[in-house]
Coordinates of C-alpha atoms in Angstrom, one line a residue:
Chain A
X29 CA 7.1 -30.0 -33.7
X30 CA 6.8 -26.5 -32.3
X31 CA 8.6 -25.8 -29.1
X32 CA 6.2 -25.3 -26.3
X33 CA 6.3 -21.8 -24.5
X34 CA 5.0 -23.5 -21.3
X35 CA 5.4 -27.1 -20.3
X36 CA 4.5 -29.0 -17.0
X37 CA 5.5 -32.3 -16.3
X38 CA 4.7 -34.5 -13.3
X39 CA 3.2 -31.6 -11.5
X40 CA 1.8 -32.6 -8.2
X41 CA 0.2 -30.8 -5.4
X42 CA -1.7 -32.2 -2.1
X43 CA -3.4 -30.5 0.6
X44 CA -3.2 -33.0 3.4
X45 CA -4.7 -36.3 2.0
X46 CA -6.5 -34.5 -1.0
X47 CA -4.4 -34.7 -4.2
X48 CA -5.5 -31.6 -6.1
X49 CA -3.0 -31.8 -8.9
X50 CA -1.8 -35.5 -9.6
X51 CA 1.2 -35.7 -12.0
X52 CA 0.0 -33.5 -14.5
X53 CA 1.7 -33.1 -17.9
X54 CA 0.5 -30.2 -20.0
X55 CA 2.1 -27.9 -22.6
X56 CA 1.0 -24.6 -24.3
X57 CA 2.5 -23.9 -27.9
X58 CA 2.6 -20.4 -29.6
X59 CA -0.7 -19.5 -31.2
X60 CA -3.0 -21.9 -29.5
X61 CA -5.8 -21.9 -26.9
X62 CA -5.4 -24.9 -24.9
X63 CA -8.6 -25.4 -22.9
X64 CA -8.7 -27.1 -19.5
X65 CA -12.0 -28.6 -18.6
X66 CA -13.5 -30.7 -15.9
X67 CA -16.2 -30.9 -13.3
X68 CA -16.3 -28.7 -10.3
X69 CA -13.5 -29.4 -7.8
X70 CA -11.4 -31.1 -10.5
X71 CA -8.6 -28.8 -9.6
X72 CA -8.5 -26.5 -12.5
X73 CA -8.0 -23.3 -10.6
X74 CA -5.5 -24.9 -8.5
X75 CA -3.5 -25.9 -11.6
X76 CA -3.5 -22.3 -12.7
X77 CA -2.3 -21.2 -9.3
X78 CA 0.5 -23.7 -9.5
X79 CA 1.5 -22.2 -12.8
X80 CA 1.2 -18.7 -11.8
X81 CA 3.1 -19.2 -8.6
X82 CA 0.3 -18.6 -6.1
X83 CA 0.7 -22.1 -4.9
X84 CA 4.0 -24.0 -4.7
X85 CA 4.1 -27.5 -6.3
X86 CA 5.1 -30.6 -4.2
X87 CA 6.7 -32.3 -7.1
X88 CA 7.2 -31.9 -10.8
X89 CA 8.5 -29.2 -13.1
X90 CA 7.2 -26.1 -14.6
X91 CA 9.3 -25.0 -17.8
X92 CA 8.7 -21.6 -19.3
X93 CA 10.7 -20.8 -22.4
X94 CA 12.8 -23.8 -21.6
X95 CA 13.8 -22.7 -18.3
X96 CA 12.6 -24.2 -15.0
X97 CA 10.4 -21.6 -13.1
X98 CA 9.2 -23.8 -10.3
X99 CA 11.5 -21.9 -7.8
X100 CA 10.3 -18.5 -8.7
X101 CA 7.6 -16.7 -6.7
X102 CA 4.5 -15.2 -8.1
X103 CA 5.9 -11.7 -9.0
X104 CA 8.8 -13.1 -10.6
X105 CA 6.8 -15.4 -12.9
X106 CA 4.4 -12.4 -13.8
X107 CA 7.6 -10.5 -14.8
X108 CA 8.5 -13.3 -17.1
X109 CA 5.2 -12.8 -18.9
X110 CA 2.8 -15.3 -17.3
X111 CA -0.3 -13.1 -16.8
X112 CA -3.3 -14.6 -15.2
X113 CA -6.9 -13.3 -14.9
X114 CA -9.1 -14.3 -12.0
X115 CA -12.1 -16.4 -11.7
X116 CA -13.5 -13.9 -9.4
X117 CA -12.6 -10.4 -10.7
X118 CA -9.5 -9.2 -8.8
X119 CA -9.2 -5.6 -9.2
X120 CA -8.3 -2.4 -7.4
X121 CA -11.7 -1.4 -6.1
X122 CA -11.0 2.4 -5.5
X123 CA -9.4 3.0 -8.7
X124 CA -11.1 3.9 -11.8
X125 CA -11.1 1.4 -14.8
X126 CA -8.5 3.4 -16.5
X127 CA -6.6 3.6 -13.1
X128 CA -6.5 -0.1 -12.9
X129 CA -5.1 -0.7 -16.5
X130 CA -2.6 2.2 -15.9
X131 CA -1.5 0.4 -12.9
X132 CA -0.9 -2.9 -14.9
X133 CA 0.9 -0.9 -17.5
X134 CA 3.1 0.6 -14.7
X135 CA 3.7 -2.8 -13.3
X136 CA 4.7 -4.1 -16.6
X137 CA 7.5 -1.4 -16.4
X138 CA 8.3 -2.8 -12.9
X139 CA 8.1 0.9 -11.9
X140 CA 7.3 1.5 -8.3
X141 CA 9.7 4.0 -7.0
X142 CA 8.4 7.2 -8.7
X143 CA 7.7 10.0 -6.3
X144 CA 7.3 13.1 -8.2
X145 CA 5.7 12.6 -11.6
X146 CA 1.9 12.4 -11.4
X147 CA 0.4 9.4 -12.8
X148 CA -2.6 11.2 -14.1
X149 CA -0.5 13.2 -16.4
X150 CA 1.5 10.4 -17.6
X151 CA 0.7 10.3 -21.2
X152 CA 2.3 6.9 -22.0
X153 CA 0.3 5.1 -19.2
X154 CA -2.8 6.8 -20.1
X155 CA -2.8 6.1 -23.8
X156 CA -1.8 2.4 -23.2
X157 CA -4.7 2.1 -20.9
X158 CA -7.1 3.7 -23.1
X159 CA -5.9 1.3 -26.0
X160 CA -6.5 -1.6 -23.8
X161 CA -9.8 -0.5 -22.6
X162 CA -10.9 0.2 -26.2
X163 CA -9.9 -3.3 -27.2
X164 CA -12.2 -5.0 -24.9
X165 CA -14.9 -2.2 -25.5
X166 CA -14.8 -0.4 -22.1
X167 CA -13.7 2.9 -23.5
X168 CA -16.8 4.8 -22.5
X169 CA -16.5 3.6 -18.9
X170 CA -12.7 4.3 -18.5
X171 CA -13.2 7.0 -15.8
X172 CA -15.7 5.0 -13.7
X173 CA -14.6 3.5 -10.4
X174 CA -14.3 -0.1 -10.2
X175 CA -16.7 -0.5 -7.4
X176 CA -19.4 1.1 -9.7
X177 CA -18.8 -1.3 -12.8
X178 CA -21.3 -4.1 -13.4
X179 CA -20.1 -7.6 -13.1
X180 CA -19.6 -8.1 -16.9
X181 CA -17.6 -4.9 -17.1
X182 CA -15.2 -6.0 -14.4
X183 CA -14.8 -9.3 -16.3
X184 CA -13.7 -7.2 -19.3
X185 CA -11.5 -5.0 -17.2
X186 CA -9.6 -8.2 -16.1
X187 CA -8.9 -8.9 -19.7
X188 CA -7.8 -5.3 -20.4
X189 CA -5.3 -5.4 -17.4
X190 CA -4.0 -8.7 -18.7
X191 CA -3.5 -7.0 -22.2
X192 CA -1.5 -4.1 -20.6
X193 CA 0.8 -6.6 -19.3
X194 CA 1.7 -7.7 -22.8
X195 CA 2.2 -11.3 -21.6
X196 CA 3.9 -14.2 -23.2
X197 CA 1.2 -16.4 -22.2
X198 CA -2.3 -15.8 -20.8
X199 CA -3.7 -17.8 -17.9
X200 CA -7.4 -17.3 -17.9
X201 CA -9.5 -18.6 -15.2
X202 CA -13.1 -18.6 -16.5
X203 CA -13.2 -15.3 -18.4
X204 CA -16.8 -15.9 -19.5
X205 CA -18.1 -16.4 -16.0
X206 CA -21.4 -14.4 -15.8
X207 CA -21.0 -12.4 -18.9
X208 CA -24.2 -13.5 -20.5
X209 CA -24.9 -14.6 -24.0
X210 CA -24.0 -11.5 -25.9
X211 CA -20.9 -10.7 -23.9
X212 CA -19.7 -14.2 -24.2
X213 CA -19.9 -14.3 -27.8
X214 CA -18.1 -11.0 -28.2
X215 CA -15.4 -12.4 -25.9
X216 CA -15.1 -15.5 -27.9
X217 CA -14.4 -13.5 -30.9
X218 CA -11.9 -11.5 -29.1
X219 CA -10.0 -14.4 -27.7
X220 CA -10.0 -16.1 -31.0
X221 CA -7.7 -13.3 -32.4
X222 CA -5.8 -12.9 -29.1
X223 CA -4.3 -16.5 -29.4
X224 CA -1.9 -15.0 -32.2
X225 CA -0.5 -12.6 -29.7
X226 CA 0.1 -15.0 -27.0
X227 CA -1.2 -18.5 -26.3
X228 CA -4.0 -19.0 -23.8
X229 CA -4.4 -21.5 -21.2
X230 CA -8.1 -21.4 -20.8
X231 CA -10.2 -22.7 -17.9
X232 CA -13.9 -22.3 -19.0
X233 CA -17.2 -23.8 -18.0
X234 CA -19.1 -22.5 -21.1
X235 CA -18.7 -25.6 -23.4
X236 CA -19.7 -23.8 -26.5
X237 CA -16.8 -21.4 -26.1
X238 CA -14.4 -24.2 -25.3
X239 CA -15.4 -26.2 -28.4
X240 CA -15.3 -23.1 -30.5
X241 CA -12.1 -21.8 -29.3
X242 CA -9.9 -24.6 -28.3
X243 CA -7.1 -26.0 -30.4
X244 CA -6.6 -28.5 -27.8
X245 CA -8.7 -29.7 -24.9
X246 CA -7.3 -31.3 -21.6
X247 CA -9.8 -32.9 -19.3
X248 CA -9.0 -32.9 -15.6
X249 CA -11.0 -35.0 -13.3
X250 CA -9.9 -35.4 -9.6
X251 CA -6.6 -33.7 -10.3
X252 CA -5.5 -36.2 -13.1
X253 CA -5.8 -35.5 -16.9
X254 CA -7.8 -38.3 -18.2
X255 CA -8.1 -37.2 -21.8
X256 CA -6.5 -34.8 -24.4
X257 CA -7.4 -34.0 -27.8
X258 CA -9.1 -31.8 -30.3
X259 CA -12.7 -30.8 -29.7
X260 CA -14.2 -33.6 -31.7
X261 CA -12.1 -36.2 -29.9
X262 CA -13.1 -34.8 -26.6
X263 CA -16.9 -34.7 -27.3
X264 CA -16.9 -38.3 -28.4
X265 CA -14.4 -39.7 -25.8
X266 CA -16.3 -42.2 -23.8
X267 CA -14.3 -41.5 -20.5
X268 CA -15.0 -37.9 -20.7
X269 CA -18.6 -38.3 -21.5
X270 CA -18.9 -40.6 -18.4
X271 CA -17.0 -38.4 -16.1
X272 CA -18.2 -35.0 -17.1
X273 CA -20.4 -34.4 -20.2
X274 CA -22.4 -37.3 -19.5
X275 CA -24.6 -35.4 -17.1
X276 CA -25.9 -32.8 -19.5
X277 CA -25.9 -35.1 -22.7
X278 CA -27.2 -38.2 -21.5
Chain B
X193 CA -25.6 14.9 -0.3
X194 CA -23.3 17.3 -2.1
X195 CA -20.1 18.1 -0.2
X196 CA -19.6 21.4 1.2
X197 CA -16.3 21.9 -0.1
X198 CA -13.7 20.0 -2.2
X199 CA -10.9 18.4 0.0
X200 CA -8.4 20.4 -1.8
X201 CA -10.0 23.6 -0.8
X202 CA -10.6 22.4 2.6
X203 CA -6.9 21.5 3.0
X204 CA -6.0 25.0 2.1
X205 CA -8.5 26.5 4.4
X206 CA -7.0 24.3 7.3
X207 CA -3.3 25.4 6.3
X208 CA -4.3 28.9 6.5
X209 CA -6.0 28.5 9.9
X210 CA -3.0 26.7 11.4
X211 CA -0.8 29.5 10.1
X212 CA -3.2 32.3 11.0
X213 CA -4.1 31.3 14.7
X214 CA -0.5 31.6 16.0
X215 CA 0.1 35.0 14.2
X216 CA -3.0 36.3 15.8
X217 CA -1.7 34.7 19.2
X218 CA 1.7 36.4 18.6
X219 CA 0.5 39.8 18.0
X220 CA -2.1 39.4 20.9
X221 CA 0.9 38.6 23.2
X222 CA 0.0 35.2 23.9
X223 CA 3.3 33.3 23.4
X224 CA 1.8 30.2 25.2
X225 CA -0.7 29.7 22.4
X226 CA 1.9 30.0 19.9
X227 CA 3.7 27.0 21.7
X228 CA 0.5 25.2 21.9
X229 CA 0.1 25.5 18.0
X230 CA 3.7 24.5 17.6
X231 CA 3.0 21.3 19.6
X232 CA 0.1 20.6 17.4
X233 CA 2.1 21.1 14.4
X234 CA 4.7 18.7 15.4
X235 CA 2.3 16.0 16.6
X236 CA 0.5 16.6 13.2
X237 CA 3.7 15.8 11.6
X238 CA 4.1 12.5 13.5
X239 CA 0.6 11.7 12.4
X240 CA 1.4 12.5 8.8
X241 CA 4.2 10.0 9.1
X242 CA 2.0 7.2 10.5
X243 CA -0.7 8.0 8.0
X244 CA 1.6 7.1 5.1
X245 CA 1.8 3.6 6.4
X246 CA -1.6 3.4 8.0
X247 CA -3.8 5.4 5.7
X248 CA -2.2 4.8 2.3
X249 CA -0.6 1.4 3.0
X250 CA -3.1 -0.1 5.4
X251 CA -0.3 -0.9 7.8
X252 CA -1.7 -0.5 11.3
X253 CA 1.5 0.2 13.2
X254 CA 1.0 0.5 16.9
X255 CA 4.7 1.3 17.4
X256 CA 5.2 4.6 15.8
X257 CA 6.2 6.1 19.0
X258 CA 9.5 4.2 18.5
X259 CA 10.5 6.4 15.5
X260 CA 9.3 9.6 17.3
X261 CA 11.4 8.7 20.3
X262 CA 14.4 7.8 18.2
X263 CA 14.3 11.1 16.3
X264 CA 14.0 12.8 19.5
X265 CA 16.7 11.0 21.3
X266 CA 19.1 11.5 18.2
X267 CA 18.6 15.0 18.6
X268 CA 18.9 15.0 22.5
X269 CA 21.9 12.9 22.6
X270 CA 23.9 14.9 20.0
X271 CA 22.9 18.0 21.5
X272 CA 23.9 17.2 24.9
X273 CA 27.4 16.2 23.6
X274 CA 27.5 19.5 22.1
X275 CA 26.5 21.4 25.4
X276 CA 29.0 19.5 27.4
X277 CA 31.9 19.8 24.8
X278 CA 32.2 16.0 24.6
X279 CA 32.7 14.4 21.3
X280 CA 30.3 11.7 20.3
X281 CA 33.1 9.4 19.7
X282 CA 37.0 9.8 19.6
X283 CA 38.1 6.5 17.8
X284 CA 38.8 6.0 15.0
X285 CA 38.1 9.5 14.3
X286 CA 36.4 12.4 16.3
X287 CA 32.7 13.3 15.8
X288 CA 31.6 16.3 17.9
X289 CA 28.1 17.0 18.9
X290 CA 26.3 19.9 17.1
X291 CA 23.5 22.3 17.7
X292 CA 22.6 22.8 14.0
X293 CA 19.0 21.6 13.4
X294 CA 19.6 20.8 9.8
X295 CA 22.3 18.2 10.7
X296 CA 20.4 17.0 13.6
X297 CA 17.2 16.4 11.6
X298 CA 19.2 14.4 9.0
X299 CA 20.7 12.3 11.7
X300 CA 17.2 11.9 13.2
X301 CA 15.5 10.9 9.9
X302 CA 18.5 8.5 9.1
X303 CA 18.2 6.8 12.5
X304 CA 14.4 6.4 12.6
X305 CA 14.5 5.2 8.9
X306 CA 17.2 2.5 9.6
X307 CA 15.1 1.4 12.7
X308 CA 12.0 1.4 10.5
X309 CA 13.8 -0.6 8.0
X310 CA 14.7 -3.3 10.5
X311 CA 11.5 -3.3 12.3
X312 CA 9.5 -3.3 8.9
X313 CA 11.7 -6.0 7.4
X314 CA 10.5 -8.4 10.3
X315 CA 7.1 -7.0 11.1
X316 CA 5.9 -7.0 7.4
X317 CA 6.2 -10.7 7.3
X318 CA 3.1 -10.8 9.5
X319 CA -0.2 -9.1 8.9
X320 CA -3.4 -8.0 10.7
X321 CA -3.4 -8.3 14.5
X322 CA 0.1 -9.8 14.6
X323 CA 1.5 -6.8 12.7
X324 CA -0.1 -4.5 15.3
X325 CA 1.4 -6.6 18.1
X326 CA 4.7 -7.0 16.7
X327 CA 5.2 -3.3 15.9
X328 CA 4.0 -2.6 19.6
X329 CA 6.5 -5.1 20.8
X330 CA 9.4 -3.5 19.0
X331 CA 8.5 -0.1 20.4
X332 CA 8.3 -1.6 23.9
X333 CA 11.8 -2.9 23.4
X334 CA 13.2 0.4 22.6
X335 CA 11.1 2.1 25.4
X336 CA 12.7 -0.1 28.0
X337 CA 16.1 0.2 26.5
X338 CA 15.8 4.0 26.8
X339 CA 14.7 3.5 30.4
X340 CA 17.5 1.5 31.4
X341 CA 20.2 3.4 29.8
X342 CA 21.7 5.7 32.3
X343 CA 24.1 7.4 30.2
X344 CA 21.6 9.4 28.5
X345 CA 19.1 10.0 31.7
X346 CA 17.4 6.7 31.7
X347 CA 14.0 7.1 33.2
X348 CA 14.6 10.9 34.0
X349 CA 15.1 11.7 30.4
X350 CA 17.6 14.2 28.8
X351 CA 17.5 18.0 28.9
X352 CA 18.7 20.2 26.1
X353 CA 19.6 23.5 27.7
X354 CA 19.4 25.8 24.8
X355 CA 17.2 25.1 21.9
X356 CA 19.3 24.0 18.8
X357 CA 19.6 26.6 16.0
X358 CA 18.6 27.1 12.4
X359 CA 20.3 29.4 9.9
X360 CA 18.8 32.8 9.7
X361 CA 16.2 32.0 12.4
X362 CA 16.1 32.8 16.2
X363 CA 14.5 29.4 17.2
X364 CA 14.3 30.9 20.8
X365 CA 11.5 33.0 19.7
X366 CA 8.2 31.0 19.8
X367 CA 6.7 32.4 16.6
X368 CA 10.0 31.9 14.8
X369 CA 10.1 28.3 15.9
X370 CA 6.5 27.7 15.1
X371 CA 7.0 29.0 11.6
X372 CA 10.0 26.7 11.2
X373 CA 7.9 23.7 12.2
X374 CA 5.0 24.8 10.1
X375 CA 7.3 25.1 7.1
X376 CA 8.5 21.6 7.6
X377 CA 4.9 20.2 7.8
X378 CA 3.8 22.0 4.9
X379 CA 6.9 20.8 2.8
X380 CA 6.3 17.1 4.0
X381 CA 2.5 17.4 3.2
X382 CA 3.5 18.8 -0.4
X383 CA 5.9 15.8 -0.8
X384 CA 3.2 13.4 0.3
X385 CA 0.6 14.9 -2.0
X386 CA 3.1 14.3 -4.8
X387 CA 4.0 11.0 -3.8
X388 CA 0.2 9.8 -3.5
X389 CA -0.4 10.7 -7.0
X390 CA 2.8 9.3 -8.4
X391 CA 3.7 5.7 -9.2
X392 CA 4.7 4.8 -5.8
X393 CA 1.5 6.1 -4.4
X394 CA -0.5 4.1 -6.9
X395 CA 1.5 1.0 -6.0
X396 CA 0.8 1.5 -2.2
X397 CA -2.8 2.1 -2.6
X398 CA -3.1 -0.9 -4.8
X399 CA -1.3 -3.1 -2.3
X400 CA -3.6 -1.9 0.6
X401 CA -6.8 -2.7 -1.6
X402 CA -5.8 -5.9 -3.3
X403 CA -2.3 -7.6 -2.4
X404 CA -2.9 -10.6 -4.5
X405 CA -3.6 -8.5 -7.7
X406 CA -0.4 -6.5 -7.2
X407 CA 1.6 -9.8 -6.9
X408 CA -0.2 -11.1 -10.0
X409 CA 0.9 -8.2 -11.8
X410 CA 4.6 -8.8 -11.1
X411 CA 5.2 -6.4 -8.3
X412 CA 6.3 -7.4 -4.8
X413 CA 3.9 -6.2 -2.2
X414 CA 6.5 -6.7 0.7
X415 CA 9.0 -4.4 -0.8
X416 CA 6.3 -1.5 -1.6
X417 CA 5.1 -1.9 2.0
X418 CA 8.6 -1.9 3.4
X419 CA 9.6 1.3 1.5
X420 CA 6.4 3.0 2.9
X421 CA 7.1 1.9 6.3
X422 CA 10.6 3.3 6.0
X423 CA 9.4 6.6 4.7
X424 CA 6.6 6.6 7.3
X425 CA 9.1 6.1 10.1
X426 CA 11.5 8.8 8.8
X427 CA 8.7 11.4 8.8
X428 CA 7.7 10.6 12.4
X429 CA 11.4 10.5 13.3
X430 CA 11.6 14.0 12.1
X431 CA 8.7 15.1 14.1
X432 CA 10.3 13.5 17.1
X433 CA 13.4 15.7 16.4
X434 CA 11.2 18.9 16.3
X435 CA 9.3 17.7 19.5
X436 CA 12.7 17.4 21.4
X437 CA 13.6 20.9 20.6
X438 CA 10.1 22.1 21.3
X439 CA 10.4 20.7 25.0
X440 CA 14.0 21.1 25.1
X441 CA 13.7 17.6 26.8
X442 CA 13.5 13.9 25.7
X443 CA 12.2 11.1 27.8
X444 CA 11.2 7.6 27.4
X445 CA 7.6 8.7 27.5
X446 CA 8.2 9.8 23.8
X447 CA 8.4 6.1 23.0
X448 CA 5.6 4.9 25.3
X449 CA 2.8 3.1 23.8
X450 CA 0.4 5.8 24.8
X451 CA 2.0 8.1 22.3
X452 CA 1.6 5.4 19.6
X453 CA -1.9 5.3 20.5
X454 CA -2.3 9.0 20.3
X455 CA -0.7 9.3 16.9
X456 CA -3.2 6.8 15.7
X457 CA -6.0 8.7 17.3
X458 CA -5.0 11.9 15.3
X459 CA -5.4 10.0 12.0
X460 CA -8.8 8.5 12.9
X461 CA -10.2 11.7 14.2
X462 CA -9.0 13.7 11.2
X463 CA -9.7 11.0 8.7
X464 CA -7.7 7.9 7.6
X465 CA -5.6 8.4 4.4
X466 CA -6.6 12.0 4.1
X467 CA -3.6 14.4 3.4
X468 CA -4.9 16.7 6.2
X469 CA -6.3 14.1 8.4
X470 CA -3.6 13.9 10.9
X471 CA -3.3 17.7 10.9
X472 CA -7.0 18.2 12.0
X473 CA -6.7 15.3 14.4
X474 CA -3.6 16.6 16.2
X475 CA -5.1 20.1 16.5
X476 CA -8.3 18.7 17.8
X477 CA -6.3 16.8 20.2
X478 CA -4.2 19.6 21.5
X479 CA -7.4 21.7 21.7
X480 CA -9.2 19.2 23.7
X481 CA -6.2 18.8 26.0
X482 CA -6.1 22.5 26.6
X483 CA -9.8 23.3 26.8
X484 CA -11.0 20.4 28.8
X485 CA -7.6 19.9 30.6
X486 CA -8.0 23.3 32.2
X487 CA -11.0 22.2 34.2
X488 CA -10.7 18.5 34.6
X489 CA -7.9 16.1 34.6
X490 CA -10.1 13.5 32.9
X491 CA -10.2 15.6 29.7
X492 CA -9.5 12.3 27.8
X493 CA -13.1 11.4 28.6
X494 CA -14.2 14.1 26.0
X495 CA -11.5 12.9 23.5
X496 CA -12.9 9.3 24.0
X497 CA -16.3 10.5 23.3
X498 CA -15.3 12.5 20.1
X499 CA -13.3 9.3 19.1
X500 CA -16.5 7.2 19.5
X501 CA -18.5 9.6 17.7
X502 CA -16.1 9.6 14.6
X503 CA -15.9 5.8 14.7
X504 CA -19.7 5.4 14.8
X505 CA -21.0 8.2 12.8
X506 CA -18.3 9.8 10.7
X507 CA -15.9 7.1 9.4
X508 CA -14.1 9.5 7.3
X509 CA -13.1 11.4 10.2
X510 CA -13.4 15.2 10.2
X511 CA -12.3 15.5 6.7
X512 CA -14.8 13.0 5.5
X513 CA -17.5 14.7 7.4
X514 CA -16.7 18.0 5.6
X515 CA -15.5 17.1 2.3
X516 CA -17.1 13.7 1.6
X517 CA -15.5 10.6 0.3
X518 CA -12.0 10.4 -1.0
X519 CA -11.7 10.7 -4.7
X520 CA -9.2 8.6 -6.7
X521 CA -8.5 8.3 -10.5

């Protein structure tokens, strides 16, 4: 069996009486897209936050590369190579698209204390940013301020920033949200190839995208994983149909 | 609406006005006006310091007078020892006072930087209104400490009988001292301009705009803010050092919360986060004080009206009004 890069076991998180994550076991192996699906409020985003370190787990372990990282804070985990994209685009609004990706490239170098050399003459950062923007198809928008980008462009910029981090794993929280038909299908093609660079833990509501992309699918309902398997197994899984797919496919 | 002038050009014009005014005053034999311009220049420098924390970093410190005062007291205390021929300390080794500005500035910057490190390290664990209040509380602590410390004048303050010296310059001449302060201000502004466009500036501005994103990229927002707060405190401390020499006097009023508020007013009047914002703000402040202060003691009424107008109608302050929105890349 291939050694997983990321493995969660018995991960639990409660807010008061509400268990948002209930002893979740999950792993991510190299080269795969592991999709996490579930109805609204199932705790998908919370799970990503627990892995990224935005939330601290109450119990359970998070192993990355065989090392327990549950005690590390968010910046420390990001430095190890867990890069997340946000469900609602989280960008630096006053920077240009290129400025955002350049900042991600700068962050990957853990470089903060530069006081003299001007970033806008930094050929390394610029070319890295242009490359990442090019890959997501935003080259011609690189000089535009984030606040003037369209919703779809912001979604793509999120991905470009993640690329510039050159992560070990991607944690993607609904990257397709609001992209539209054409945008979604382009992004599906892109993610399909991206998995060879680094595995992806993917939360997605777009079921077509999930069934096309995912090597494995885990179904989260009320904080618990109720089923796991390949696309076909999940599609026909009775509990899943009842809990989740049932509403659309009845 | 097209901007009247680019911010860069406007800054050059402003720098020239600030230089030209006192030169004209000097040749017109109005030394008082030169001193007034020196005061504006030094207050501007204090504002430049706060602008690094408040403008670039979004850290609304209401206690920057603490650093201003510490810088001033550092100069006052060391200079008073020099005047009285008393060493600062005798055991384990002797440290004498000095009247060399370069040394005094260095001490002032180190002292205020260390204070900013301690105050920042504690205050930056909070944010928003709590941050404002905790910085104010620290400044008030230092204020009352200065008042109740009789060795260095307590409430009465501490006089510096002769202005400290700087190699090659007669600091007693108003114009020479002005030019020295002006040069310091310009060097600091140049450094801030470089810093803003460099990696640290990017990180600081990113933290202000989206802290969560910065953390997600693996950088610690806390450390970035703390570094900015320390730099900010050091610059304001340097301004305090110059201010002590300008007045040849330091007193607890340099640490009062009024002064913290005034430094903030400079920035808001001139333009938050704009390089020359505090320069314009401090000049307007001193101008108001001088013009309206000459016929009414309630001159601050006019200052208040101007501040209100800026907050309501020109959010970018004077610089924003003339040069438009800030540009970033």
